[in-house]
Coordinates of C-alpha atoms and ligand atoms in Angstrom, one line a residue:
X1 CA -47.9 187.1 20.1
X2 CA -48.4 185.7 16.6
X3 CA -52.1 186.4 17.1
X4 CA -51.3 190.0 17.9
X5 CA -48.9 190.3 15.0
X6 CA -51.6 188.9 12.7
X7 CA -54.2 191.3 14.2
X8 CA -51.7 194.2 13.8
X9 CA -50.9 193.1 10.2
X10 CA -54.6 192.9 9.3
X11 CA -55.1 196.2 11.0
X12 CA -52.3 197.8 9.2
X13 CA -53.8 196.7 5.8
X14 CA -57.1 197.9 6.9
X15 CA -55.6 201.1 8.2
X16 CA -53.8 201.6 5.0
X17 CA -57.0 200.9 3.0
X18 CA -59.1 203.2 5.2
X19 CA -56.3 205.7 5.3
X20 CA -56.0 206.0 1.6
X21 CA -59.8 205.7 1.1
X22 CA -61.3 208.2 3.7
X23 CA -60.5 211.5 5.0
X24 CA -58.3 212.5 7.9
X25 CA -61.0 212.6 10.6
X26 CA -62.4 209.1 9.7
X27 CA -58.8 207.7 9.7
X28 CA -58.0 208.9 13.1
X29 CA -61.3 207.5 14.4
X30 CA -60.4 204.0 13.0
X31 CA -57.0 204.2 14.6
X32 CA -58.4 205.1 18.0
X33 CA -60.9 202.2 17.7
X34 CA -58.2 199.7 16.9
X35 CA -55.9 201.0 19.6
X36 CA -58.7 200.6 22.1
X37 CA -59.5 197.0 20.9
X38 CA -55.9 195.9 21.1
X39 CA -55.4 197.5 24.5
X40 CA -58.6 195.8 25.8
X41 CA -57.4 192.5 24.5
X42 CA -53.9 192.9 26.0
X43 CA -55.4 193.8 29.3
X44 CA -57.6 190.8 29.3
X45 CA -54.7 188.4 28.4
X46 CA -52.4 189.9 31.0
X47 CA -55.1 189.4 33.6
X48 CA -55.6 185.8 32.9
X49 CA -51.8 185.2 32.7
X50 CA -51.5 186.8 36.1
X51 CA -54.2 184.6 37.6
X52 CA -52.7 181.5 36.0
X53 CA -49.3 182.4 37.5
X54 CA -51.0 182.8 40.9
X55 CA -52.7 179.5 40.6
X56 CA -49.5 177.8 39.5
X57 CA -47.6 179.1 42.5
X58 CA -50.4 178.1 44.9
X59 CA -50.4 174.6 43.4
X60 CA -46.7 174.4 43.8
X61 CA -47.0 175.4 47.4
X62 CA -49.7 172.9 48.0
X63 CA -47.7 170.0 46.4
X64 CA -44.5 170.8 48.2
X65 CA -46.4 170.9 51.5
X66 CA -47.8 167.4 50.8
X67 CA -44.4 166.0 49.9
X68 CA -42.8 167.6 52.9
X69 CA -45.5 166.1 55.1
X70 CA -44.8 162.7 53.5
X71 CA -41.1 163.0 54.1
X72 CA -41.7 163.9 57.7
X73 CA -44.1 161.0 58.3
X74 CA -41.5 158.6 56.8
X75 CA -38.8 160.0 59.0
X76 CA -41.0 159.6 62.0
X77 CA -41.9 156.0 61.0
X78 CA -38.2 155.2 60.8
X79 CA -37.6 156.7 64.2
X80 CA -40.4 154.7 65.7
X81 CA -39.1 151.5 64.1
X82 CA -35.7 152.1 65.5
X83 CA -37.2 152.6 69.0
X84 CA -39.3 149.4 68.6
X85 CA -36.2 147.6 67.5
X86 CA -34.4 148.6 70.6
X87 CA -37.3 147.6 72.7
X88 CA -37.4 144.2 71.0
X89 CA -33.7 143.8 71.6
X90 CA -34.2 144.5 75.3
X91 CA -37.2 142.2 75.4
X92 CA -35.3 139.4 73.6
X93 CA -32.5 139.8 76.1
X94 CA -35.0 139.6 79.0
X95 CA -36.7 136.6 77.5
X96 CA -33.4 134.9 77.0
X97 CA -32.6 135.4 80.7
X98 CA -36.1 134.2 81.7
X99 CA -35.7 131.1 79.5
X100 CA -32.5 130.3 81.2
X101 CA -34.1 130.6 84.6
X102 CA -37.1 128.6 83.5
X103 CA -34.8 125.9 82.0
X104 CA -32.9 125.7 85.3
X105 CA -36.1 125.5 87.2
X106 CA -37.5 123.0 84.8
X107 CA -34.4 120.8 85.4
X108 CA -35.1 121.0 89.1
X109 CA -38.8 120.3 88.7
X110 CA -38.0 117.3 86.5
X111 CA -35.9 115.8 89.2
X112 CA -38.7 116.5 91.7
X113 CA -41.2 115.0 89.3
X114 CA -39.2 111.9 88.9
X115 CA -38.8 111.4 92.7
X116 CA -42.5 112.1 93.3
X117 CA -43.6 109.9 90.5
X118 CA -41.6 107.1 92.0
X119 CA -43.0 107.7 95.5
X120 CA -46.5 107.6 94.0
X121 CA -45.9 104.4 92.2
X122 CA -44.3 102.9 95.3
X123 CA -47.2 104.1 97.4
X124 CA -49.5 102.3 95.0
X125 CA -47.3 99.3 95.6
X126 CA -44.5 98.0 93.4
X127 CA -46.9 95.1 92.7
X128 CA -50.4 96.1 91.9
X129 CA -53.3 94.1 90.7
X130 CA -56.0 95.4 88.4
X131 CA -59.0 93.3 87.4
X132 CA -60.9 93.5 84.1
X133 CA -64.3 91.8 83.7
X134 CA -65.1 91.2 80.0
X135 CA -68.6 91.5 78.6
X136 CA -70.8 88.4 78.2
X137 CA -70.2 87.2 74.7
X138 CA -72.4 85.1 72.4
X139 CA -70.1 82.1 72.8
X140 CA -70.7 82.1 76.5
X141 CA -74.1 80.6 75.9
X142 CA -72.9 78.1 73.2
X143 CA -73.3 74.4 73.9
X144 CA -76.0 74.8 76.5
X145 CA -79.6 74.5 75.6
X146 CA -81.5 77.2 77.4
X147 CA -84.5 74.9 77.9
X148 CA -82.5 72.4 80.0
X149 CA -83.4 72.9 83.6
X150 CA -80.5 73.6 85.8
X151 CA -78.4 74.8 82.9
X152 CA -80.7 77.7 82.4
X153 CA -78.6 80.2 84.2
X154 CA -75.3 78.8 83.0
X155 CA -74.5 81.9 80.9
X156 CA -75.9 84.3 83.5
X157 CA -73.6 87.0 84.8
X158 CA -72.3 86.3 88.3
X159 CA -69.1 88.5 88.5
X160 CA -69.6 92.2 88.5
X161 CA -67.6 95.4 89.0
X162 CA -69.3 96.8 92.1
X163 CA -67.3 100.0 91.8
X164 CA -63.9 100.8 90.3
X165 CA -62.0 99.1 93.1
X166 CA -64.4 96.2 94.0
X167 CA -65.4 93.0 92.3
X168 CA -68.6 91.3 93.5
X169 CA -69.3 87.6 93.0
X170 CA -72.9 86.9 93.6
X171 CA -74.4 83.6 92.8
X172 CA -77.1 81.3 94.2
X173 CA -77.7 78.0 92.6
X174 CA -80.1 75.3 93.7
X175 CA -78.2 72.7 95.6
X176 CA -75.2 74.9 96.2
X177 CA -74.3 77.3 99.0
X178 CA -74.9 80.8 97.8
X179 CA -71.9 83.0 97.2
X180 CA -71.8 86.7 97.9
X181 CA -68.2 87.8 98.1
X182 CA -66.2 90.9 97.3
X183 CA -62.6 91.4 96.3
X184 CA -60.6 94.6 96.4
X185 CA -58.0 95.6 93.8
X186 CA -56.2 98.8 92.9
X187 CA -58.6 99.1 89.9
X188 CA -61.5 97.2 88.6
X189 CA -62.8 97.6 85.0
X190 CA -66.3 96.8 84.1
X191 CA -67.3 95.2 80.8
X192 CA -67.9 98.6 79.0
X193 CA -64.5 100.1 79.8
X194 CA -62.4 100.5 76.7
X195 CA -58.8 99.6 75.8
X196 CA -58.1 103.3 76.1
X197 CA -59.2 103.5 79.7
X198 CA -57.2 100.4 80.6
X199 CA -54.1 101.7 79.0
X200 CA -54.5 105.1 80.8
X201 CA -53.8 103.4 84.1
X202 CA -50.8 101.5 82.6
X203 CA -49.1 104.5 81.1
X204 CA -47.6 105.9 84.4
X205 CA -45.5 102.7 84.7
X206 CA -43.8 103.6 81.4
X207 CA -42.7 106.9 82.9
X208 CA -41.1 104.8 85.6
X209 CA -39.5 102.7 82.9
X210 CA -37.7 105.7 81.4
X211 CA -36.8 106.8 85.0
X212 CA -34.7 103.6 85.2
X213 CA -37.0 101.0 86.8
X214 CA -37.8 97.7 85.2
X215 CA -41.5 97.1 84.5
X216 CA -43.6 94.0 84.0
X217 CA -47.2 93.9 82.9
X218 CA -48.9 90.5 82.9
X219 CA -52.4 89.2 82.1
X220 CA -53.7 86.3 84.2
X221 CA -56.9 84.4 83.7
X222 CA -58.5 81.4 82.2
X223 CA -58.7 80.8 78.5
X224 CA -61.3 83.1 76.9
X225 CA -61.3 85.7 79.7
X226 CA -59.7 88.4 77.5
X227 CA -56.0 88.2 78.3
X228 CA -54.9 88.3 74.6
X229 CA -57.6 90.9 73.9
X230 CA -56.2 93.1 76.8
X231 CA -52.6 92.6 76.0
X232 CA -52.6 92.7 72.2
X233 CA -56.1 93.6 71.0
X234 CA -58.3 91.7 68.6
X235 CA -56.2 92.5 65.5
X236 CA -53.1 90.8 66.8
X237 CA -54.7 87.7 68.1
X238 CA -53.5 84.4 66.6
X239 CA -52.9 84.6 62.9
X240 CA -55.4 87.3 61.9
X241 CA -53.4 89.9 60.0
X242 CA -52.5 93.0 61.9
X243 CA -54.0 96.2 60.7
X244 CA -53.5 99.7 62.1
X245 CA -57.0 100.7 61.0
X246 CA -58.8 100.1 64.2
X247 CA -56.4 101.8 66.6
X248 CA -58.9 102.2 69.4
X249 CA -59.0 98.4 69.8
X250 CA -55.2 98.1 70.3
X251 CA -54.2 96.4 73.5
X252 CA -51.5 97.2 76.1
X253 CA -48.5 95.8 74.2
X254 CA -48.8 98.0 71.0
X255 CA -49.9 101.0 73.0
X256 CA -47.1 100.7 75.5
X257 CA -44.6 100.5 72.7
X258 CA -46.1 103.7 71.1
X259 CA -45.9 105.4 74.5
X260 CA -42.3 104.4 75.0
X261 CA -41.3 105.7 71.6
X262 CA -43.2 108.9 72.4
X263 CA -41.4 109.4 75.7
X264 CA -38.1 108.7 74.0
X265 CA -38.8 111.3 71.3
X266 CA -38.8 113.9 74.1
X267 CA -35.2 113.0 75.1
X268 CA -32.0 114.1 73.3
X269 CA -31.8 112.2 70.0
X270 CA -29.5 109.1 69.9
X271 CA -29.4 108.7 73.7
X272 CA -31.8 105.8 73.7
X273 CA -32.4 102.7 71.7
X274 CA -34.8 99.8 71.9
X275 CA -34.4 96.1 71.3
X276 CA -37.1 93.6 71.2
X277 CA -37.2 89.9 72.0
X278 CA -40.3 87.6 71.7
X279 CA -40.3 84.3 73.5
X280 CA -42.7 81.7 74.4
X281 CA -42.5 79.5 77.5
X282 CA -44.0 76.2 76.7
X283 CA -43.6 73.0 78.9
X284 CA -41.0 74.9 80.9
X285 CA -38.9 75.5 77.8
X286 CA -38.1 78.9 76.4
X287 CA -38.6 79.2 72.6
X288 CA -37.1 82.1 70.7
X289 CA -39.8 83.3 68.3
X290 CA -37.4 85.7 66.5
X291 CA -34.5 83.2 66.0
X292 CA -33.2 82.8 62.5
X293 CA -31.2 80.0 60.9
X294 CA -28.4 80.4 58.4
X295 CA -30.9 81.1 55.6
X296 CA -32.5 83.8 57.6
X297 CA -35.7 81.8 58.1
X298 CA -37.4 82.1 61.4
X299 CA -38.1 79.1 63.5
X300 CA -38.7 78.4 67.1
X301 CA -35.4 77.7 68.8
X302 CA -35.0 76.6 72.4
X303 CA -33.1 78.9 74.7
X304 CA -32.3 78.9 78.4
X305 CA -32.2 81.7 81.0
X306 CA -29.1 82.1 83.1
X307 CA -28.1 84.4 85.9
X308 CA -25.0 86.4 85.0
X309 CA -22.0 87.1 87.3
X310 CA -23.5 90.6 87.7
X311 CA -26.7 89.0 89.0
X312 CA -28.8 89.8 86.0
X313 CA -31.0 87.5 84.1
X314 CA -29.8 86.7 80.6
X315 CA -30.9 84.4 77.8
X316 CA -27.7 83.6 75.8
X317 CA -28.1 83.6 72.1
X318 CA -31.6 85.0 72.3
X319 CA -32.5 87.1 69.2
X320 CA -32.8 90.8 70.0
X321 CA -33.9 93.0 67.2
X322 CA -33.5 96.8 67.2
X323 CA -36.6 98.7 66.4
X324 CA -37.0 102.3 65.5
X325 CA -40.7 102.8 65.8
X326 CA -43.9 101.2 67.0
X327 CA -44.9 99.8 63.6
X328 CA -41.6 98.0 63.2
X329 CA -42.1 96.5 66.6
X330 CA -45.6 95.4 65.8
X331 CA -44.4 93.8 62.6
X332 CA -41.9 91.8 64.6
X333 CA -44.4 90.7 67.2
X334 CA -46.8 89.6 64.5
X335 CA -44.1 87.5 62.9
X336 CA -43.4 85.9 66.3
X337 CA -47.0 85.2 66.9
X338 CA -47.5 83.6 63.5
X339 CA -44.7 81.2 64.4
X340 CA -46.3 80.5 67.7
X341 CA -49.2 79.0 65.9
X342 CA -47.6 77.3 62.9
X343 CA -44.3 75.7 64.0
X344 CA -44.5 71.9 64.2
X345 CA -42.0 71.6 67.1
X346 CA -44.4 73.7 69.1
X347 CA -47.0 70.9 69.4
X348 CA -49.7 72.9 71.0
X349 CA -52.3 74.3 68.7
X350 CA -53.7 76.8 71.1
X351 CA -51.8 79.9 72.3
X352 CA -53.4 79.6 75.7
X353 CA -51.2 76.6 76.4
X354 CA -48.1 78.8 76.6
X355 CA -46.8 82.0 78.1
X356 CA -45.9 84.7 75.7
X357 CA -43.2 87.1 76.9
X358 CA -42.4 90.2 74.8
X359 CA -39.4 92.1 76.2
X360 CA -38.4 95.6 75.3
X361 CA -34.9 96.4 76.4
X362 CA -34.2 100.2 76.5
X363 CA -30.5 101.1 76.5
X364 CA -29.6 104.6 77.6
X365 CA -26.2 106.0 76.8
X366 CA -24.8 107.7 79.9
X367 CA -22.2 110.4 79.0
X368 CA -18.6 109.6 80.2
X369 CA -17.8 110.6 83.7
X370 CA -20.9 112.5 84.4
X371 CA -23.3 109.9 85.4
X372 CA -25.7 112.5 86.5
X373 CA -25.7 113.6 82.9
X374 CA -28.4 113.4 80.3
X375 CA -31.5 112.0 81.9
X376 CA -30.3 110.7 85.2
X377 CA -30.4 114.0 87.1
X378 CA -32.5 112.3 89.8
X379 CA -30.3 112.0 92.8
X380 CA -31.4 108.6 93.7
X381 CA -31.1 107.1 90.2
X382 CA -27.6 108.5 89.7
X383 CA -26.5 107.2 93.0
X384 CA -27.8 103.9 92.1
X385 CA -26.0 103.9 88.8
X386 CA -22.8 104.9 90.5
X387 CA -23.3 102.0 92.9
X388 CA -24.0 99.7 90.0
X389 CA -20.8 100.5 88.3
X390 CA -18.7 100.3 91.4
X391 CA -20.4 97.0 92.3
X392 CA -20.0 95.6 88.8
X393 CA -16.4 96.2 88.1
X394 CA -14.6 95.1 91.2
X395 CA -16.5 91.9 90.9
X396 CA -15.4 91.5 87.4
X397 CA -11.9 91.8 88.5
X398 CA -12.1 89.3 91.3
X399 CA -13.6 86.5 89.3
X400 CA -13.5 83.9 92.0
X401 CA -15.5 85.9 94.5
X402 CA -19.0 84.8 95.0
X403 CA -21.4 87.1 93.2
X404 CA -24.6 85.6 94.3
X405 CA -25.4 88.6 96.5
X406 CA -24.5 91.2 93.9
X407 CA -28.1 92.4 93.6
X408 CA -28.3 92.9 97.3
X409 CA -28.3 96.7 97.4
X410 CA -28.7 97.5 93.7
X411 CA -32.4 97.3 93.5
X412 CA -32.9 98.4 89.9
X413 CA -31.6 95.9 87.4
X414 CA -29.6 98.4 85.5
X415 CA -26.5 97.4 83.6
X416 CA -23.5 99.5 83.1
X417 CA -20.3 98.6 81.4
X418 CA -17.0 100.5 81.7
X419 CA -16.2 100.8 78.0
X420 CA -19.5 102.1 76.8
X421 CA -21.5 103.5 79.7
X422 CA -24.9 102.2 79.1
X423 CA -27.9 101.6 81.3
X424 CA -30.4 99.0 80.4
X425 CA -34.0 98.9 81.6
X426 CA -36.5 96.3 80.7
X427 CA -40.2 96.2 80.0
X428 CA -41.7 92.7 80.0
X429 CA -45.2 92.2 78.6
X430 CA -46.7 88.8 79.4
X431 CA -49.7 87.0 78.1
X432 CA -49.9 84.0 80.5
X433 CA -51.2 80.6 79.6
X434 CA -54.8 79.9 80.6
X435 CA -55.1 79.4 84.3
X436 CA -58.0 77.0 84.1
X437 CA -55.7 74.1 84.2
X438 CA -54.9 74.7 87.8
X439 CA -56.6 71.9 89.6
X440 CA -57.9 70.3 86.4
X441 CA -58.2 66.5 86.3
X442 CA -59.0 63.8 83.9
X443 CA -56.6 64.7 81.1
X444 CA -54.0 62.3 79.7
X445 CA -51.0 62.3 77.3
X446 CA -49.6 65.5 75.8
X447 CA -52.5 67.5 77.3
X448 CA -51.7 66.2 80.7
X449 CA -48.0 67.1 80.3
X450 CA -48.9 70.6 79.1
X451 CA -51.4 71.0 81.9
X452 CA -49.0 70.0 84.6
X453 CA -46.3 72.4 83.2
X454 CA -48.8 75.3 83.1
X455 CA -49.9 74.3 86.6
X456 CA -46.4 74.3 87.9
X457 CA -45.3 77.5 86.3
X458 CA -48.4 79.4 87.5
X459 CA -48.1 78.1 91.0
X460 CA -44.3 79.0 90.9
X461 CA -45.4 82.5 90.0
X462 CA -47.9 82.5 92.9
X463 CA -45.1 81.2 95.2
X464 CA -42.7 83.9 94.1
X465 CA -45.2 86.7 94.7
X466 CA -46.1 85.1 98.0
X467 CA -42.4 85.0 99.1
X468 CA -42.0 88.6 98.1
X469 CA -45.1 89.4 100.2
X470 CA -43.7 87.8 103.2
X471 CA -40.3 89.4 102.6
X472 CA -38.7 85.9 102.9
X473 CA -35.0 86.0 102.3
X474 CA -35.3 83.4 99.6
X475 CA -37.6 83.9 96.7
X476 CA -37.9 80.7 94.6
X477 CA -37.5 82.4 91.2
X478 CA -35.7 79.4 89.8
X479 CA -38.5 76.9 90.4
X480 CA -39.7 77.6 86.9
X481 CA -38.4 79.1 83.7
X482 CA -41.2 81.6 83.7
X483 CA -40.3 83.2 87.0
X484 CA -36.6 83.0 86.3
X485 CA -37.1 84.8 83.1
X486 CA -39.2 87.5 84.8
X487 CA -37.1 87.8 87.9
X488 CA -35.6 91.2 87.1
X489 CA -38.9 92.8 86.4
X490 CA -40.8 91.2 89.3
X491 CA -38.3 91.6 92.2
X492 CA -36.3 94.5 93.7
X493 CA -37.9 97.9 93.0
X494 CA -39.2 96.8 89.6
X495 CA -42.9 97.6 89.0
X496 CA -45.3 94.8 88.4
X497 CA -48.9 95.1 87.2
X498 CA -51.0 92.0 87.2
X499 CA -54.1 92.3 85.0
X500 CA -56.6 89.7 86.2
X501 CA -59.0 88.8 83.4
X502 CA -62.4 87.5 84.3
X503 CA -65.2 85.9 82.3
X504 CA -68.4 87.0 84.1
X505 CA -70.6 84.0 83.3
X506 CA -71.8 81.5 85.9
X507 CA -70.1 78.6 84.1
X508 CA -66.7 80.1 84.8
X509 CA -67.5 80.7 88.5
X510 CA -64.8 78.3 89.8
X511 CA -62.1 79.7 87.5
X512 CA -63.1 83.3 88.3
X513 CA -62.9 82.6 92.0
X514 CA -59.5 81.0 91.5
X515 CA -58.2 84.0 89.5
X516 CA -59.5 86.5 92.1
X517 CA -57.8 84.4 94.8
X518 CA -54.5 84.6 92.9
X519 CA -54.9 88.3 92.5
X520 CA -55.7 88.9 96.2
X521 CA -52.7 86.9 97.2
X522 CA -50.4 88.8 94.9
X523 CA -51.9 92.0 96.2
X524 CA -50.7 91.4 99.7
X525 CA -47.3 91.9 98.3
X526 CA -48.0 95.5 98.1
X527 CA -48.9 95.8 101.8
X528 CA -45.8 94.1 102.9
X529 CA -43.7 95.9 100.4
X530 CA -44.3 99.5 101.2
X531 CA -40.9 100.5 102.5
X532 CA -39.0 103.5 103.3
X533 CA -36.9 105.0 100.5
X534 CA -33.1 104.7 100.8
X535 CA -33.5 101.7 103.1
X536 CA -32.8 98.7 100.9
X537 CA -34.4 95.4 101.8
X538 CA -32.3 92.3 102.3
X539 CA -31.5 90.4 99.1
X540 CA -34.5 88.8 97.5
X541 CA -32.4 87.1 94.9
X542 CA -31.2 83.6 95.4
Ligands
ADP1 P1 -57.7 84.7 76.3 O1 -56.6 85.3 75.6 O2 -57.8 85.0 77.8 O3 -57.9 83.3 76.0 P2 -59.2 86.3 74.4 O4 -58.5 87.6 74.6 O5 -58.8 85.5 73.3 O6 -59.0 85.5 75.7 O7 -60.7 86.7 74.5 C1 -61.7 85.7 74.1 C2 -62.8 86.4 73.2 O8 -63.4 87.4 74.0 C3 -62.2 87.1 72.0 O9 -63.0 86.9 70.9 C4 -62.1 88.5 72.4 O10 -62.2 89.4 71.3 C5 -63.3 88.7 73.3 N1 -63.1 89.7 74.3 C6 -62.3 89.6 75.4 N2 -62.3 90.7 76.2 C7 -63.2 91.5 75.6 C8 -63.6 92.9 75.9 N3 -63.2 93.5 77.0 N4 -64.5 93.4 75.0 C9 -64.9 92.7 73.9 N5 -64.6 91.5 73.6 C10 -63.7 90.9 74.4
MG2 MG1 -55.1 84.2 74.6

């Protein structure tokens, strides 16, 4: 507008100048010219204003359309989310129901699993024998010159794993009858089979342990045949310091403990706890390797095994230490083992002169009146527990009644007390003394004494297994401290695994044959033992 005013102003001056300067005709010509120019300019401006207004309105329409579209999309999104939410709610409800069903089914399956697992273990025999043949080692050849005739084959291999159930002993020596004999066991490990493989066959027994059965795993064989290697592993041997570095070399004892803790971690927290005792049976005496004096210093103390009024084995005053995990356990065992070698009252220098018994006692808290509670859903187990309790207490009340047959129909050696309802199961892990002393002659003094004690305890063990095999009414558990101590995890429906350890060399032929004979005899237990469930055998306890 200002521009027009300016233009008009200048035009006016011009007009005035022209008006006053020229004649009438020229003046009107200039006015017409100006008028035309202004009109043209106004027309142009109006036109562009118009198109600008049009453009603006179009733009506005376009933008509002976009926003409207966005709002619509957002509303749709919210609607969809709402629907999805509802779907999720329905799904969550369905899942909850399914979970409940699955949980119920799982509980049932768990009971079935437990029963089946036990049948399987029973079918394999409550006493089973595995045999491990160690590799030939450099020390097998030591002390024998290879050039000496007749001695040449001394370190030659004569004992083989023919397959994973058969041991073959094959040997022909000049001047001797040749031997070609096979022995059958539940499992035979050849020299190349690892600690891992051996443990894989042991692990199912630990499931039985948590199902309420006592378990014993023992290594039998002559000195140097690999008992300690199999049970503990090379790290825990003698006084070499234990290290967790080489886990693949760990033996049955540390692995079993790890497995027990693993199995317990799957149960409700606080319902289980584990105590450990470590004892040595030397010259038919029990030495507590975890005992402490008033200063808290550990030293080997003699203890004795007794049979309680409830018919269980007990070692009064024996040190039990509670452990929370496998490494605490290993620490304890290592402490015990160091004492085994060092203490002056334990006169033997070599661990092979004594039996090492590591016991894990697992206590389960059973909730109040509901004995079928927590982990004892299994019909058979809970019945057994009920029986245990009803057997135990009336006997406690009538103190004068004979209790010698209290184990008659309570096959598992579970303990339950009225105040705190607890069930105890026991895992006993045994590294037996070297069996080479059986039949050894020509030794005197302390060595003779040791030898005869080892002789007696190992033959007492053979007698016990033999008596169970023949289902004799009397099993002579009390003939030695070793068998008395192990009674609860050998007899009844406890599960025993004997791991025969064999040196394959020719110079160990006699000892290997003796061990294989022991294993074969123990194995007959299984054949005689397979029995119908719910049909208790007559009392095996004295
Ligand atoms: P034992 O306890 O029966 O007297 P050891 O367990 O001490 O015998 O074994 C004797 C030696 O043989 C040890 O040096 C051990 O490491 C070794 N050994 C035993 N079994 C095996 C095996 N399966 N593989 C490798 N080495 C073994
Ligand atoms: Mg040993």
